[in-house]
Amino acid sequence: MSAPSATIRDTLKICQDLKDIKMPIKEFIIHFLTGKHIELATCPCFWATNTGYKSTLQVVECIRDTFENSADGQGWWADFIQQEAVRILVQNNHRMSCSTGHFQSSKLVRPEFFSKAAKVKQEEQMVQQEMPFLYGILMGMLKNGEDPSATGDVEDSDSKTCTSPNEPISGPSDTFEAQLLERNGITYVPNSGGQDQVSCRWHHMAATICAQFLFARNRRHNGLQLHNAIQFLPCGVLERVNNYLHTLGLTSSRKTAIAALQTLSSHAAEDAKAVMSLDCSPEIGPFLCINNLDIEEEVHAVSVTDCSMMFHGTWGYVQLPSKTILDLLDKSELNLRAYQQPIKDVSSMQIN
């Protein structure tokens, strides 16, 4: 048996000295860290500084390893870590309870609030400033300490590409195609492979859960919820389903969504007037189009004098004539007479 090293000998000597004065080692450590005497207070003063963080965490890791050596110890350690995590999250709740967060009034909402850039900015603020601790826990659990590509869960993500806050948004080179995709709410993003897609999906899952918790603690954090409510309404989500999602913190109430749409309609009316002015298109004006027409009259907010009516599942948009096509036309033939003559022939037109 080899002789113990100098460090081991010094450690054994200190343990023997503590045993001689009948002071348990853990009691000594507690007094060493919490003692109010001037000499004791200055000893661990660098433990929680830049010069001592790593070595202090090594001490904590050694204590963790001691607990992990037995099943009972693992349970005690898990309970302790859970209590500490709850304490940190509760502190964050107190801080966020007085915050206005991502609050957006349905009476003052503007179309820019629903843009991709605004959504990414809200998400970044939430995961980096407001809920970084919970977001980190969720992402760590989803990653499971492994590379996303090693999970084997890539097949089901090939059909849908998701974006992360730092991922640039791209679109087709053709202007007309880009206009059609924008009108239908479709956005192309670079497909960077299965691993990145899985990471993106995990990011959106964790960010959505954080948004749910923020909304549950403070209803003024309603950015994601209002965005979803505006999307769910024209997509035909039933009010009963919307109420269930509202209970889960995923969407705002149907009444809030209708109020927001009424506010947005005033902005849309001004945009339509500007687009259809003669200064913008003197030859042929744009077309007002209604797509996916599924008329349904429904009362959403019952009252004595007020009720709401809507085209359920309907999308309206303004179609601008292609400038490329207009340049090929004879401007002298673009007049009212050229329009009226074909209209007269409609009654006698035969359709095969």
Tab-separated table of C-alpha atoms in Angstrom:
chain	number	residue	atom	x	y	z
A	1	MET	CA	0.000	0.000	0.000
A	2	SER	CA	1.498	3.317	-1.071
A	3	ALA	CA	1.887	6.148	1.376
A	4	PRO	CA	-0.891	8.795	1.298
A	5	SER	CA	-0.147	12.047	-0.421
A	6	ALA	CA	0.477	15.274	1.441
A	7	THR	CA	-3.050	16.466	0.651
A	8	ILE	CA	-4.584	13.303	2.077
A	9	ARG	CA	-2.412	13.548	5.199
A	10	ASP	CA	-3.454	17.169	5.774
A	11	THR	CA	-7.103	16.257	5.258
A	12	LEU	CA	-6.885	13.371	7.712
A	13	LYS	CA	-5.164	15.611	10.270
A	14	ILE	CA	-7.947	18.219	10.023
A	15	CYS	CA	-10.572	15.487	10.409
A	16	GLN	CA	-8.777	14.175	13.502
A	17	ASP	CA	-8.556	17.685	14.986
A	18	LEU	CA	-12.310	18.154	14.477
A	19	LYS	CA	-12.935	14.778	16.038
A	20	ASP	CA	-10.801	15.696	19.049
A	21	ILE	CA	-12.874	18.823	19.698
A	22	LYS	CA	-16.071	16.828	19.063
A	23	MET	CA	-17.259	18.987	16.136
A	24	PRO	CA	-18.841	17.187	13.159
A	25	ILE	CA	-17.421	18.110	9.782
A	26	LYS	CA	-20.791	19.333	8.472
A	27	GLU	CA	-21.252	21.540	11.529
A	28	PHE	CA	-17.805	23.009	10.911
A	29	ILE	CA	-18.680	23.746	7.264
A	30	ILE	CA	-21.950	25.437	8.269
A	31	HIS	CA	-20.206	27.670	10.820
A	32	PHE	CA	-17.402	28.322	8.339
A	33	LEU	CA	-19.859	29.587	5.706
A	34	THR	CA	-22.372	31.389	7.946
A	35	GLY	CA	-20.250	32.592	10.854
A	36	LYS	CA	-20.512	36.320	11.594
A	37	HIS	CA	-17.029	36.673	13.066
A	38	ILE	CA	-14.828	38.953	10.989
A	39	GLU	CA	-12.181	36.303	10.379
A	40	LEU	CA	-14.769	33.701	9.363
A	41	ALA	CA	-16.645	36.132	7.118
A	42	THR	CA	-13.552	36.961	5.090
A	43	CYS	CA	-12.533	33.348	4.435
A	44	PRO	CA	-15.249	32.368	1.910
A	45	CYS	CA	-15.749	35.885	0.538
A	46	PHE	CA	-14.389	34.894	-2.879
A	47	TRP	CA	-16.431	31.703	-3.218
A	48	ALA	CA	-19.223	33.485	-5.129
A	49	THR	CA	-17.040	35.688	-7.324
A	50	ASN	CA	-15.490	35.277	-10.745
A	51	THR	CA	-12.333	33.873	-9.177
A	52	GLY	CA	-14.178	31.240	-7.135
A	53	TYR	CA	-17.280	30.204	-9.091
A	54	LYS	CA	-15.784	27.106	-10.716
A	55	SER	CA	-14.154	25.699	-7.583
A	56	THR	CA	-17.291	26.391	-5.524
A	57	LEU	CA	-19.411	24.525	-8.045
A	58	GLN	CA	-16.934	21.637	-7.832
A	59	VAL	CA	-17.721	21.432	-4.112
A	60	VAL	CA	-21.462	21.375	-4.893
A	61	GLU	CA	-20.928	18.673	-7.527
A	62	CYS	CA	-19.052	16.536	-5.009
A	63	ILE	CA	-21.989	16.844	-2.614
A	64	ARG	CA	-24.326	15.886	-5.465
A	65	ASP	CA	-22.260	12.804	-6.253
A	66	THR	CA	-22.465	11.777	-2.601
A	67	PHE	CA	-26.273	11.908	-2.729
A	68	GLU	CA	-26.347	10.047	-6.037
A	69	ASN	CA	-24.596	7.019	-4.502
A	70	SER	CA	-27.871	5.727	-3.019
A	71	ALA	CA	-31.516	5.589	-4.066
A	72	ASP	CA	-32.687	7.474	-0.977
A	73	GLY	CA	-30.014	10.077	-1.538
A	74	GLN	CA	-31.159	10.584	-5.121
A	75	GLY	CA	-34.682	11.293	-3.873
A	76	TRP	CA	-33.452	13.801	-1.291
A	77	TRP	CA	-31.287	15.539	-3.878
A	78	ALA	CA	-34.122	15.665	-6.435
A	79	ASP	CA	-36.462	17.212	-3.848
A	80	PHE	CA	-33.851	19.809	-2.950
A	81	ILE	CA	-33.222	20.765	-6.590
A	82	GLN	CA	-36.965	20.935	-7.223
A	83	GLN	CA	-37.451	23.302	-4.288
A	84	GLU	CA	-34.618	25.498	-5.521
A	85	ALA	CA	-36.054	25.573	-9.048
A	86	VAL	CA	-39.473	26.539	-7.689
A	87	ARG	CA	-37.877	29.265	-5.564
A	88	ILE	CA	-36.156	30.774	-8.609
A	89	LEU	CA	-39.338	30.607	-10.703
A	90	VAL	CA	-41.406	32.204	-7.917
A	91	GLN	CA	-38.894	35.042	-7.709
A	92	ASN	CA	-39.342	35.509	-11.446
A	93	ASN	CA	-43.135	35.510	-10.967
A	94	HIS	CA	-42.871	38.379	-8.501
A	95	ARG	CA	-40.723	40.302	-10.966
A	96	MET	CA	-43.016	39.662	-13.931
A	97	SER	CA	-46.283	40.289	-12.039
A	98	CYS	CA	-45.707	44.046	-12.294
A	99	SER	CA	-44.543	43.934	-15.899
A	100	THR	CA	-46.710	44.925	-18.855
A	101	GLY	CA	-44.942	42.245	-20.880
A	102	HIS	CA	-46.165	41.798	-24.447
A	103	PHE	CA	-49.561	43.341	-23.727
A	104	GLN	CA	-51.453	44.441	-26.783
A	105	SER	CA	-54.891	46.007	-26.453
A	106	SER	CA	-57.494	44.735	-28.907
A	107	LYS	CA	-58.639	48.345	-29.322
A	108	LEU	CA	-55.187	49.650	-30.300
A	109	VAL	CA	-53.696	46.707	-32.177
A	110	ARG	CA	-52.050	47.384	-35.529
A	111	PRO	CA	-51.230	45.009	-38.398
A	112	GLU	CA	-47.498	45.310	-37.659
A	113	PHE	CA	-48.072	43.460	-34.382
A	114	PHE	CA	-48.744	40.237	-36.317
A	115	SER	CA	-45.688	40.430	-38.554
A	116	LYS	CA	-43.021	37.744	-38.435
A	117	ALA	CA	-40.404	40.224	-37.232
A	118	ALA	CA	-42.600	41.345	-34.315
A	119	LYS	CA	-43.304	37.752	-33.311
A	120	VAL	CA	-39.602	36.845	-33.369
A	121	LYS	CA	-38.756	39.914	-31.278
A	122	GLN	CA	-41.381	39.018	-28.664
A	123	GLU	CA	-40.105	35.448	-28.533
A	124	GLU	CA	-36.495	36.545	-28.096
A	125	GLN	CA	-37.410	38.880	-25.236
A	126	MET	CA	-39.361	36.131	-23.507
A	127	VAL	CA	-36.746	33.362	-23.670
A	128	GLN	CA	-33.719	35.601	-23.068
A	129	GLN	CA	-34.966	38.170	-20.546
A	130	GLU	CA	-38.280	37.134	-19.008
A	131	MET	CA	-38.208	33.325	-18.699
A	132	PRO	CA	-34.619	32.200	-19.394
A	133	PHE	CA	-34.500	29.771	-16.457
A	134	LEU	CA	-37.673	27.854	-17.358
A	135	TYR	CA	-36.784	27.943	-21.046
A	136	GLY	CA	-33.355	26.481	-20.288
A	137	ILE	CA	-34.883	23.667	-18.210
A	138	LEU	CA	-37.368	22.776	-20.947
A	139	MET	CA	-34.733	22.823	-23.682
A	140	GLY	CA	-32.374	20.721	-21.571
A	141	MET	CA	-35.125	18.157	-20.956
A	142	LEU	CA	-36.043	17.994	-24.655
A	143	LYS	CA	-32.423	17.634	-25.750
A	144	ASN	CA	-31.836	14.988	-23.065
A	145	GLY	CA	-28.140	15.812	-23.187
A	146	GLU	CA	-27.927	14.415	-26.712
A	147	ASP	CA	-27.360	15.750	-30.196
A	148	PRO	CA	-30.772	16.318	-31.856
A	149	SER	CA	-29.692	14.208	-34.847
A	150	ALA	CA	-29.189	11.216	-32.573
A	151	THR	CA	-32.810	11.122	-31.412
A	152	GLY	CA	-34.045	9.552	-34.629
A	153	ASP	CA	-37.071	11.862	-34.606
A	154	VAL	CA	-36.460	13.525	-37.942
A	155	GLU	CA	-38.872	11.800	-40.318
A	156	ASP	CA	-41.989	13.507	-39.054
A	157	SER	CA	-40.365	16.941	-39.211
A	158	ASP	CA	-39.547	16.890	-42.924
A	159	SER	CA	-43.030	18.015	-43.889
A	160	LYS	CA	-42.813	21.287	-42.051
A	161	THR	CA	-39.937	23.666	-41.648
A	162	CYS	CA	-39.877	25.892	-38.587
A	163	THR	CA	-37.958	29.038	-37.926
A	164	SER	CA	-35.840	30.038	-34.989
A	165	PRO	CA	-35.459	33.636	-33.774
A	166	ASN	CA	-32.120	34.036	-35.557
A	167	GLU	CA	-33.088	32.309	-38.812
A	168	PRO	CA	-33.590	34.644	-41.797
A	169	ILE	CA	-36.848	34.559	-43.714
A	170	SER	CA	-36.634	34.074	-47.463
A	171	GLY	CA	-39.135	34.030	-50.296
A	172	PRO	CA	-39.433	33.107	-53.959
A	173	SER	CA	-37.722	35.316	-56.513
A	174	ASP	CA	-40.906	35.769	-58.537
A	175	THR	CA	-42.809	38.806	-57.233
A	176	PHE	CA	-46.242	37.498	-58.191
A	177	GLU	CA	-45.611	34.136	-56.516
A	178	ALA	CA	-44.368	35.889	-53.406
A	179	GLN	CA	-47.562	37.953	-53.378
A	180	LEU	CA	-49.715	34.818	-53.589
A	181	LEU	CA	-47.822	33.128	-50.772
A	182	GLU	CA	-48.046	36.228	-48.599
A	183	ARG	CA	-51.778	36.401	-49.235
A	184	ASN	CA	-52.229	32.797	-48.119
A	185	GLY	CA	-50.027	33.201	-45.047
A	186	ILE	CA	-47.206	31.003	-46.383
A	187	THR	CA	-43.537	31.763	-45.775
A	188	TYR	CA	-40.532	29.905	-47.155
A	189	VAL	CA	-37.475	29.467	-44.953
A	190	PRO	CA	-34.172	27.724	-45.692
A	191	ASN	CA	-34.285	23.983	-45.094
A	192	SER	CA	-31.065	23.418	-43.192
A	193	GLY	CA	-31.555	19.731	-42.461
A	194	GLY	CA	-33.217	17.391	-39.997
A	195	GLN	CA	-31.052	18.257	-36.991
A	196	ASP	CA	-31.826	21.961	-37.189
A	197	GLN	CA	-35.509	21.250	-37.780
A	198	VAL	CA	-35.724	19.177	-34.610
A	199	SER	CA	-33.930	21.917	-32.650
A	200	CYS	CA	-36.321	24.506	-34.060
A	201	ARG	CA	-39.336	22.433	-33.091
A	202	TRP	CA	-38.008	22.036	-29.563
A	203	HIS	CA	-37.384	25.773	-29.379
A	204	HIS	CA	-40.964	26.558	-30.384
A	205	MET	CA	-42.345	24.011	-27.927
A	206	ALA	CA	-40.341	25.460	-25.031
A	207	ALA	CA	-41.145	29.056	-26.012
A	208	THR	CA	-44.861	28.255	-26.257
A	209	ILE	CA	-44.869	26.669	-22.798
A	210	CYS	CA	-43.128	29.750	-21.380
A	211	ALA	CA	-45.751	31.964	-23.027
A	212	GLN	CA	-48.527	29.842	-21.486
A	213	PHE	CA	-47.082	30.225	-17.991
A	214	LEU	CA	-46.571	33.964	-18.418
A	215	PHE	CA	-50.170	34.382	-19.556
A	216	ALA	CA	-51.442	32.263	-16.646
A	217	ARG	CA	-49.612	34.430	-14.102
A	218	ASN	CA	-50.252	37.779	-15.788
A	219	ARG	CA	-52.891	38.197	-18.508
A	220	ARG	CA	-51.073	41.257	-19.813
A	221	HIS	CA	-48.536	38.913	-21.428
A	222	ASN	CA	-50.956	38.192	-24.271
A	223	GLY	CA	-48.756	38.457	-27.370
A	224	LEU	CA	-48.876	34.797	-28.414
A	225	GLN	CA	-52.490	34.407	-27.298
A	226	LEU	CA	-53.801	37.344	-29.341
A	227	HIS	CA	-51.805	36.212	-32.362
A	228	ASN	CA	-53.330	32.720	-32.130
A	229	ALA	CA	-56.838	34.052	-31.542
A	230	ILE	CA	-56.702	36.126	-34.730
A	231	GLN	CA	-55.514	33.082	-36.698
A	232	PHE	CA	-57.976	30.598	-35.188
A	233	LEU	CA	-61.057	32.725	-35.890
A	234	PRO	CA	-60.925	32.799	-39.718
A	235	CYS	CA	-59.561	29.250	-39.820
A	236	GLY	CA	-62.878	27.945	-38.500
A	237	VAL	CA	-61.901	26.941	-34.954
A	238	LEU	CA	-65.132	26.480	-33.005
A	239	GLU	CA	-65.783	28.773	-30.076
A	240	ARG	CA	-65.952	25.769	-27.735
A	241	VAL	CA	-62.495	24.661	-28.868
A	242	ASN	CA	-61.215	28.235	-28.577
A	243	ASN	CA	-62.508	28.427	-24.994
A	244	TYR	CA	-60.623	25.226	-24.170
A	245	LEU	CA	-57.419	26.604	-25.704
A	246	HIS	CA	-58.012	29.857	-23.811
A	247	THR	CA	-58.198	27.881	-20.562
A	248	LEU	CA	-54.838	26.310	-21.417
A	249	GLY	CA	-53.339	29.758	-22.055
A	250	LEU	CA	-52.816	29.246	-25.785
A	251	THR	CA	-55.252	31.833	-27.116
A	252	SER	CA	-57.265	34.881	-26.130
A	253	SER	CA	-61.033	34.776	-25.772
A	254	ARG	CA	-63.244	34.882	-28.853
A	255	LYS	CA	-64.639	38.246	-27.736
A	256	THR	CA	-61.113	39.705	-27.656
A	257	ALA	CA	-60.387	38.283	-31.110
A	258	ILE	CA	-63.508	39.890	-32.591
A	259	ALA	CA	-62.654	43.236	-30.986
A	260	ALA	CA	-59.130	43.025	-32.431
A	261	LEU	CA	-60.490	42.204	-35.894
A	262	GLN	CA	-62.790	45.208	-35.732
A	263	THR	CA	-59.785	47.403	-34.965
A	264	LEU	CA	-57.730	45.805	-37.734
A	265	SER	CA	-60.580	46.270	-40.211
A	266	SER	CA	-60.292	50.048	-39.870
A	267	HIS	CA	-56.602	49.859	-40.817
A	268	ALA	CA	-57.418	47.500	-43.684
A	269	ALA	CA	-60.052	49.927	-44.985
A	270	GLU	CA	-57.524	52.739	-45.107
A	271	ASP	CA	-55.023	50.494	-46.873
A	272	ALA	CA	-57.650	49.466	-49.435
A	273	LYS	CA	-58.486	53.107	-50.145
A	274	ALA	CA	-54.825	53.944	-50.647
A	275	VAL	CA	-54.187	50.962	-52.939
A	276	MET	CA	-57.295	51.600	-55.056
A	277	SER	CA	-56.610	55.289	-55.608
A	278	LEU	CA	-56.201	56.450	-59.207
A	279	ASP	CA	-52.695	57.663	-58.477
A	280	CYS	CA	-51.531	54.102	-57.760
A	281	SER	CA	-53.253	52.360	-60.676
A	282	PRO	CA	-54.698	54.745	-63.301
A	283	GLU	CA	-55.288	52.073	-66.005
A	284	ILE	CA	-56.898	49.161	-64.144
A	285	GLY	CA	-57.752	49.230	-60.489
A	286	PRO	CA	-57.067	46.292	-58.167
A	287	PHE	CA	-59.640	43.594	-57.486
A	288	LEU	CA	-61.275	42.973	-54.131
A	289	CYS	CA	-61.320	39.190	-53.719
A	290	ILE	CA	-63.008	36.938	-51.179
A	291	ASN	CA	-61.516	33.478	-50.961
A	292	ASN	CA	-62.728	30.289	-49.263
A	293	LEU	CA	-66.293	31.569	-49.003
A	294	ASP	CA	-68.110	29.659	-46.263
A	295	ILE	CA	-70.844	31.976	-45.025
A	296	GLU	CA	-71.985	31.432	-41.458
A	297	GLU	CA	-73.979	33.831	-39.309
A	298	GLU	CA	-73.223	33.362	-35.654
A	299	VAL	CA	-73.660	35.300	-32.410
A	300	HIS	CA	-70.379	35.295	-30.492
A	301	ALA	CA	-71.057	37.814	-27.711
A	302	VAL	CA	-74.729	37.746	-26.704
A	303	SER	CA	-76.267	41.030	-25.529
A	304	VAL	CA	-79.612	42.786	-25.735
A	305	THR	CA	-78.765	45.206	-28.527
A	306	ASP	CA	-75.477	44.001	-29.994
A	307	CYS	CA	-74.522	40.913	-31.918
A	308	SER	CA	-71.755	40.008	-34.334
A	309	MET	CA	-71.995	38.587	-37.834
A	310	MET	CA	-69.120	37.328	-39.894
A	311	PHE	CA	-68.165	35.284	-42.938
A	312	HIS	CA	-66.913	32.216	-41.107
A	313	GLY	CA	-63.746	30.858	-42.664
A	314	THR	CA	-63.365	33.656	-45.203
A	315	TRP	CA	-60.214	35.455	-46.320
A	316	GLY	CA	-60.406	38.787	-48.117
A	317	TYR	CA	-57.568	40.388	-50.020
A	318	VAL	CA	-56.733	42.948	-52.697
A	319	GLN	CA	-55.368	41.565	-55.971
A	320	LEU	CA	-53.081	43.977	-57.809
A	321	PRO	CA	-52.790	43.559	-61.599
A	322	SER	CA	-49.380	42.377	-62.709
A	323	LYS	CA	-47.313	45.279	-64.033
A	324	THR	CA	-45.659	42.917	-66.528
A	325	ILE	CA	-49.032	42.113	-68.086
A	326	LEU	CA	-50.187	45.734	-68.051
A	327	ASP	CA	-47.093	46.791	-69.985
A	328	LEU	CA	-48.075	44.386	-72.785
A	329	LEU	CA	-51.570	45.857	-73.183
A	330	ASP	CA	-52.694	48.697	-75.427
A	331	LYS	CA	-53.624	51.484	-73.013
A	332	SER	CA	-56.067	53.008	-75.526
A	333	GLU	CA	-58.245	49.882	-75.312
A	334	LEU	CA	-58.515	50.066	-71.547
A	335	ASN	CA	-61.747	52.070	-71.351
A	336	LEU	CA	-65.323	51.682	-70.164
A	337	ARG	CA	-66.684	50.848	-73.622
A	338	ALA	CA	-64.285	47.913	-73.958
A	339	TYR	CA	-65.704	46.601	-70.694
A	340	GLN	CA	-69.387	47.188	-71.445
A	341	GLN	CA	-69.393	45.412	-74.810
A	342	PRO	CA	-68.337	41.969	-73.466
A	343	ILE	CA	-70.817	42.361	-70.627
A	344	LYS	CA	-73.687	42.746	-73.125
A	345	ASP	CA	-72.740	39.438	-74.731
A	346	VAL	CA	-72.835	37.519	-71.451
A	347	SER	CA	-76.591	36.789	-71.681
A	348	SER	CA	-76.214	35.047	-75.051
A	349	MET	CA	-72.896	33.390	-74.305
A	350	GLN	CA	-72.855	29.599	-74.478
A	351	ILE	CA	-70.839	27.734	-71.914
A	352	ASN	CA	-69.764	24.223	-72.847
